[in-house]
Short mmCIF file of C-alpha atoms in Angstrom, two decimals:
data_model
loop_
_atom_site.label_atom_id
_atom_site.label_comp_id
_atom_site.label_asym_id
_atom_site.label_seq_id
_atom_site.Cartn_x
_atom_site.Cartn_y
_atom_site.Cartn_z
CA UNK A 1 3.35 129.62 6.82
CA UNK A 2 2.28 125.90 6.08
CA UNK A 3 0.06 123.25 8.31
CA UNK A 4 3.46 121.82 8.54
CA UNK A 5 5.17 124.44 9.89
CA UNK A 6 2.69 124.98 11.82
CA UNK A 7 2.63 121.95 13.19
CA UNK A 8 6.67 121.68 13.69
CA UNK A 9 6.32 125.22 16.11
CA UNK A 10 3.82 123.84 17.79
CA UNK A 11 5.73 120.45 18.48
CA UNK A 12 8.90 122.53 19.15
CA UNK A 13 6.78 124.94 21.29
CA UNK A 14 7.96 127.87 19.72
CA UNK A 15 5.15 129.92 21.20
CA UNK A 16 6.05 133.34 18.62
CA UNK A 17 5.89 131.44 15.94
CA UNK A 18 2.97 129.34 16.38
CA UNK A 19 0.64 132.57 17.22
CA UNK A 20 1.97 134.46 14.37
CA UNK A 21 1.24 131.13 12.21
CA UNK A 22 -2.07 131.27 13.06
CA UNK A 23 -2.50 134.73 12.38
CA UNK A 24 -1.39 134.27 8.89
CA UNK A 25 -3.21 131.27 8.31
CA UNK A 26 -6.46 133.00 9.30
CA UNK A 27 -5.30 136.30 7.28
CA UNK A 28 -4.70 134.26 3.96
CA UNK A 29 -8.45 132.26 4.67
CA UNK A 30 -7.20 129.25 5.72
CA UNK A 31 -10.09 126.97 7.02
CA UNK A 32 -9.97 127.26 11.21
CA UNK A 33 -10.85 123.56 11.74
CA UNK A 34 -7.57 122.93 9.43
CA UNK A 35 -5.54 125.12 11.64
CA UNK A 36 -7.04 123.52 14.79
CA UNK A 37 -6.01 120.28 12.67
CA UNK A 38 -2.30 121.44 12.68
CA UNK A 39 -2.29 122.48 15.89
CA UNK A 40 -3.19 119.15 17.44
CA UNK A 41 -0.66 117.04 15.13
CA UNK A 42 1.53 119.25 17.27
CA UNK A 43 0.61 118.59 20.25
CA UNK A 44 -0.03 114.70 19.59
CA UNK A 45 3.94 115.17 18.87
CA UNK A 46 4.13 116.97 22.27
CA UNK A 47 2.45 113.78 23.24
CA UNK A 48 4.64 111.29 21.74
CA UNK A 49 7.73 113.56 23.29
CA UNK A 50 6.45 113.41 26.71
CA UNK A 51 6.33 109.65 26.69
CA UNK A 52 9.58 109.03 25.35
CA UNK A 53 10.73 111.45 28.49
CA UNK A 54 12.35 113.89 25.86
CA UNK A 55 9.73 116.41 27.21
CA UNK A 56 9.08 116.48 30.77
CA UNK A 57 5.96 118.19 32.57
CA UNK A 58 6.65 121.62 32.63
CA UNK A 59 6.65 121.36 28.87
CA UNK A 60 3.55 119.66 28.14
CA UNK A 61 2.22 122.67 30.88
CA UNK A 62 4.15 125.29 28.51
CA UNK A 63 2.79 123.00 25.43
CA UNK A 64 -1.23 123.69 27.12
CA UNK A 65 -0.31 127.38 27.59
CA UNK A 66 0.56 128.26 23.62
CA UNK A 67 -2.15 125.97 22.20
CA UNK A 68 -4.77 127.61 24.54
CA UNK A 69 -3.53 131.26 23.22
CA UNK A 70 -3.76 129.88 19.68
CA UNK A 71 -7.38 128.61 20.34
CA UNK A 72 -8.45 131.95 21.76
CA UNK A 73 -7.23 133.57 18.57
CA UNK A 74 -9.14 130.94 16.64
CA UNK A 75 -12.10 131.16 19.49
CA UNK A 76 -13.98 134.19 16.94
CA UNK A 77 -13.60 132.24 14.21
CA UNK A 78 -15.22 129.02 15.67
CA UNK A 79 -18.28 130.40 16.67
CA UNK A 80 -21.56 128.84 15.38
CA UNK A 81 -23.62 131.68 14.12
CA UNK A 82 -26.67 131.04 15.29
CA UNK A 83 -28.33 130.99 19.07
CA UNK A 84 -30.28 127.93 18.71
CA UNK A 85 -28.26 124.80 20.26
CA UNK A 86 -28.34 121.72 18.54
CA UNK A 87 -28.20 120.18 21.58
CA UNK A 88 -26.52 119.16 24.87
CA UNK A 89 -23.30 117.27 26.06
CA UNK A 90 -21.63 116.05 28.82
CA UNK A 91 -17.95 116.04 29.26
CA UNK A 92 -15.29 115.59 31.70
CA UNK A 93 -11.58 114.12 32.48
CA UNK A 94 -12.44 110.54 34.14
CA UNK A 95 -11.31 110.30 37.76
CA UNK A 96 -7.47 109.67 38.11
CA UNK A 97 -6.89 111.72 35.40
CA UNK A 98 -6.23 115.55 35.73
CA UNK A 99 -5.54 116.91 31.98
CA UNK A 100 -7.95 118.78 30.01
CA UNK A 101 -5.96 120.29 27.35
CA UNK A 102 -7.94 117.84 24.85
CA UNK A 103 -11.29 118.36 26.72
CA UNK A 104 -10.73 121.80 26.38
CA UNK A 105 -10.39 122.04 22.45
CA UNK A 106 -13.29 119.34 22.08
CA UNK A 107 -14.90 122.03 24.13
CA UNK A 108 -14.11 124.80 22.15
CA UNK A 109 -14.97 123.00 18.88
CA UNK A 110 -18.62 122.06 19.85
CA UNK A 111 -19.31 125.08 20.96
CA UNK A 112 -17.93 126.95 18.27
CA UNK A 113 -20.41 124.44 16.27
CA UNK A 114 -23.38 125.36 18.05
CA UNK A 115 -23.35 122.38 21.13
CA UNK A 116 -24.37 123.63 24.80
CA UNK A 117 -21.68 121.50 26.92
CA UNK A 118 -21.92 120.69 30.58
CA UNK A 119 -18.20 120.88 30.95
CA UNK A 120 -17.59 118.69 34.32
CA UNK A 121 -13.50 119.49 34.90
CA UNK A 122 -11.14 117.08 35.10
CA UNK A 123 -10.84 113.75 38.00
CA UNK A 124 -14.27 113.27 37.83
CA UNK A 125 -15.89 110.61 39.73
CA UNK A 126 -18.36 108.49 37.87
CA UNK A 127 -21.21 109.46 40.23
CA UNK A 128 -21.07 113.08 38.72
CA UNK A 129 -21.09 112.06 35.10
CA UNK A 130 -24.35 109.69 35.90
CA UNK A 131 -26.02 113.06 38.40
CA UNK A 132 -25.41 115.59 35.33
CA UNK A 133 -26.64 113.13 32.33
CA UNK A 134 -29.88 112.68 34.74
CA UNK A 135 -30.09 116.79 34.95
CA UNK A 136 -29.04 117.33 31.37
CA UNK A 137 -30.88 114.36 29.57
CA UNK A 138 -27.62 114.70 27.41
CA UNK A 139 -27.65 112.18 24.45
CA UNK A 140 -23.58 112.28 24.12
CA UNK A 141 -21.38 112.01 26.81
CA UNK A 142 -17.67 112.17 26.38
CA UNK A 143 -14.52 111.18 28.66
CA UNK A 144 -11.49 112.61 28.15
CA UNK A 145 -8.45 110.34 28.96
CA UNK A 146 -4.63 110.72 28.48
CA UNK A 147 -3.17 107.80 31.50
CA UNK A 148 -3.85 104.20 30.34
CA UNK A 149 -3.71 103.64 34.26
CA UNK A 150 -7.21 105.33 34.32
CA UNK A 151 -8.89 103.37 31.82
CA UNK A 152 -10.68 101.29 34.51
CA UNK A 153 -11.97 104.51 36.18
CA UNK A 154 -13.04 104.73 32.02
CA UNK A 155 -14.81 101.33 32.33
CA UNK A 156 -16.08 101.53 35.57
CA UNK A 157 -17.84 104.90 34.50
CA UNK A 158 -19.45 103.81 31.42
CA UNK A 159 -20.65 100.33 33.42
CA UNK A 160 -22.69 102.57 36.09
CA UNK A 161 -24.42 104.52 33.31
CA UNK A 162 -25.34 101.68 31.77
CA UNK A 163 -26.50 100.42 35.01
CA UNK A 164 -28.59 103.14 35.67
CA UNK A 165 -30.51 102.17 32.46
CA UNK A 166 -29.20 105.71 30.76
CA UNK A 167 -29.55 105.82 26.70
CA UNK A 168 -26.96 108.19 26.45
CA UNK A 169 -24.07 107.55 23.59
CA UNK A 170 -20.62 107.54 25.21
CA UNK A 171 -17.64 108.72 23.23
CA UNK A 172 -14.04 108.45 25.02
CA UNK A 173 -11.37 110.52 23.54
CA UNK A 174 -7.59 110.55 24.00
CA UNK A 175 -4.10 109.76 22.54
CA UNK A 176 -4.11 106.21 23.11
CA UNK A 177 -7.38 105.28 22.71
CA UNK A 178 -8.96 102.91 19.76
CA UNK A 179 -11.04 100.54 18.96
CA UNK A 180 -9.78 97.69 21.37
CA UNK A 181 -10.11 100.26 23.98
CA UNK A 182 -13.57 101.40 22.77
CA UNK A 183 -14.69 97.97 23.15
CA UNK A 184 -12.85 96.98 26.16
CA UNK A 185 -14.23 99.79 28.31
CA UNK A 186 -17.91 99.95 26.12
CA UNK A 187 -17.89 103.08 24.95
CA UNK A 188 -19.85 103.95 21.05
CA UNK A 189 -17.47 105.70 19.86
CA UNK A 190 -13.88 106.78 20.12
CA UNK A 191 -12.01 110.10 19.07
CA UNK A 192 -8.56 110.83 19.12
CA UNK A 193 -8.58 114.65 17.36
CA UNK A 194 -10.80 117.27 18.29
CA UNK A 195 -12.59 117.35 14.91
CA UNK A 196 -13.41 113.55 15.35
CA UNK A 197 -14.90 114.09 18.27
CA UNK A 198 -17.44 117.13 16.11
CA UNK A 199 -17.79 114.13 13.70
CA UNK A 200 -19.17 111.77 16.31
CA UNK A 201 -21.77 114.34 18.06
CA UNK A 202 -23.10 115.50 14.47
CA UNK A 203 -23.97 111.88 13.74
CA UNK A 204 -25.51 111.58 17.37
CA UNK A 205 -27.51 114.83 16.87
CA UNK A 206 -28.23 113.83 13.11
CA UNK A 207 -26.75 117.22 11.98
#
């Protein structure tokens, strides 16, 4: 099977397929983070589906469900191979906002790459992003956002970590989000793929 056809099962959410794609794009060496790449073309198209109400919720759940059994089949095959961390982040869905399929892969990914993350959840209220930088002494945070209607909660997040005097980077991450976004809300950096968002925290950590 291709990326592309990979990428077409996932956007049709032809679970079958999709696992047994991944199967035999591990089985014939395929790079993960290329599969992972696939995979979220798909679901951007799941995305882009969903807002053009061809797609309705109980897909995009359905959507979550086969990427997350893809992931755990790529889960083995992400793992950094040493113990040592290269260091700590914060993430979490911004208040307003309960998705986390994104978060989740991000997740995955850094670990995978050898990142402790303080996963937060999703709807997160910017007090508890400020309380676990404080705890952590993370250098990265990251927001996760999919609604446009939460992007002050976004703003109003990253303004109260500044406030707090905090020299943490901030990297928000979502479909929609770019650089007018990244500067509206004053954020460092912006992601809008998983493997971005590995980019961003191996410049942070200088990896």
């Amino acid at each position: 099977m291709s990326r592309e056809t990979l990428t077409k099962a996932m956007a049709e959410l032809e679970e079958e397929q999709v696992l047994a794609g991944v199967k035999e794009l591990l089985g014939n060496g395929a790079a993960s983070l290329e599969i992972v790449k696939a995979l979220q073309e798909g679901m951007v198209e799941v995305g882009n589906r969903f807002e053009r109400g061809d797609y309705f919720l109980s897909e995009l759940v359905m959507a979550g469900e086969i990427m997350k059994g893809a992931m755990d089949l790529l889960g083995p095959h992400l793992t950094g191979q040493g113990t040592e961390h290269k260091g700590t982040i914060v993430i979490g869905t911004v208040k307003g906002d309960i998705h986390d399929l994104g978060k989740n892969i991000v997740i995955m990914l850094l670990r995978g790459s050898g990142y402790k993350v303080v996963d937060l959840g999703v709807d997160v209220p910017k007090e508890k992003f400020v309380e676990a930088i404080k705890e952590t002494g993370a250098p990265l945070v990251g927001m996760s956002v999919l609604l446009t209607s939460c992007q002050p909660a976004l703003k109003e997040t990253i303004d109260v970590i500044r406030g707090e005097g905090l020299n943490t980077k901030v990297i928000i991450g979502g479909n929609y989000i770019n650089e007018t976004v990244k500067q509206h809300v004053g954020a460092d950096y912006f992601a809008t793929t998983a493997s971005d968002g590995l980019k961003v925290a191996n410049e942070v950590f200088g990896q």
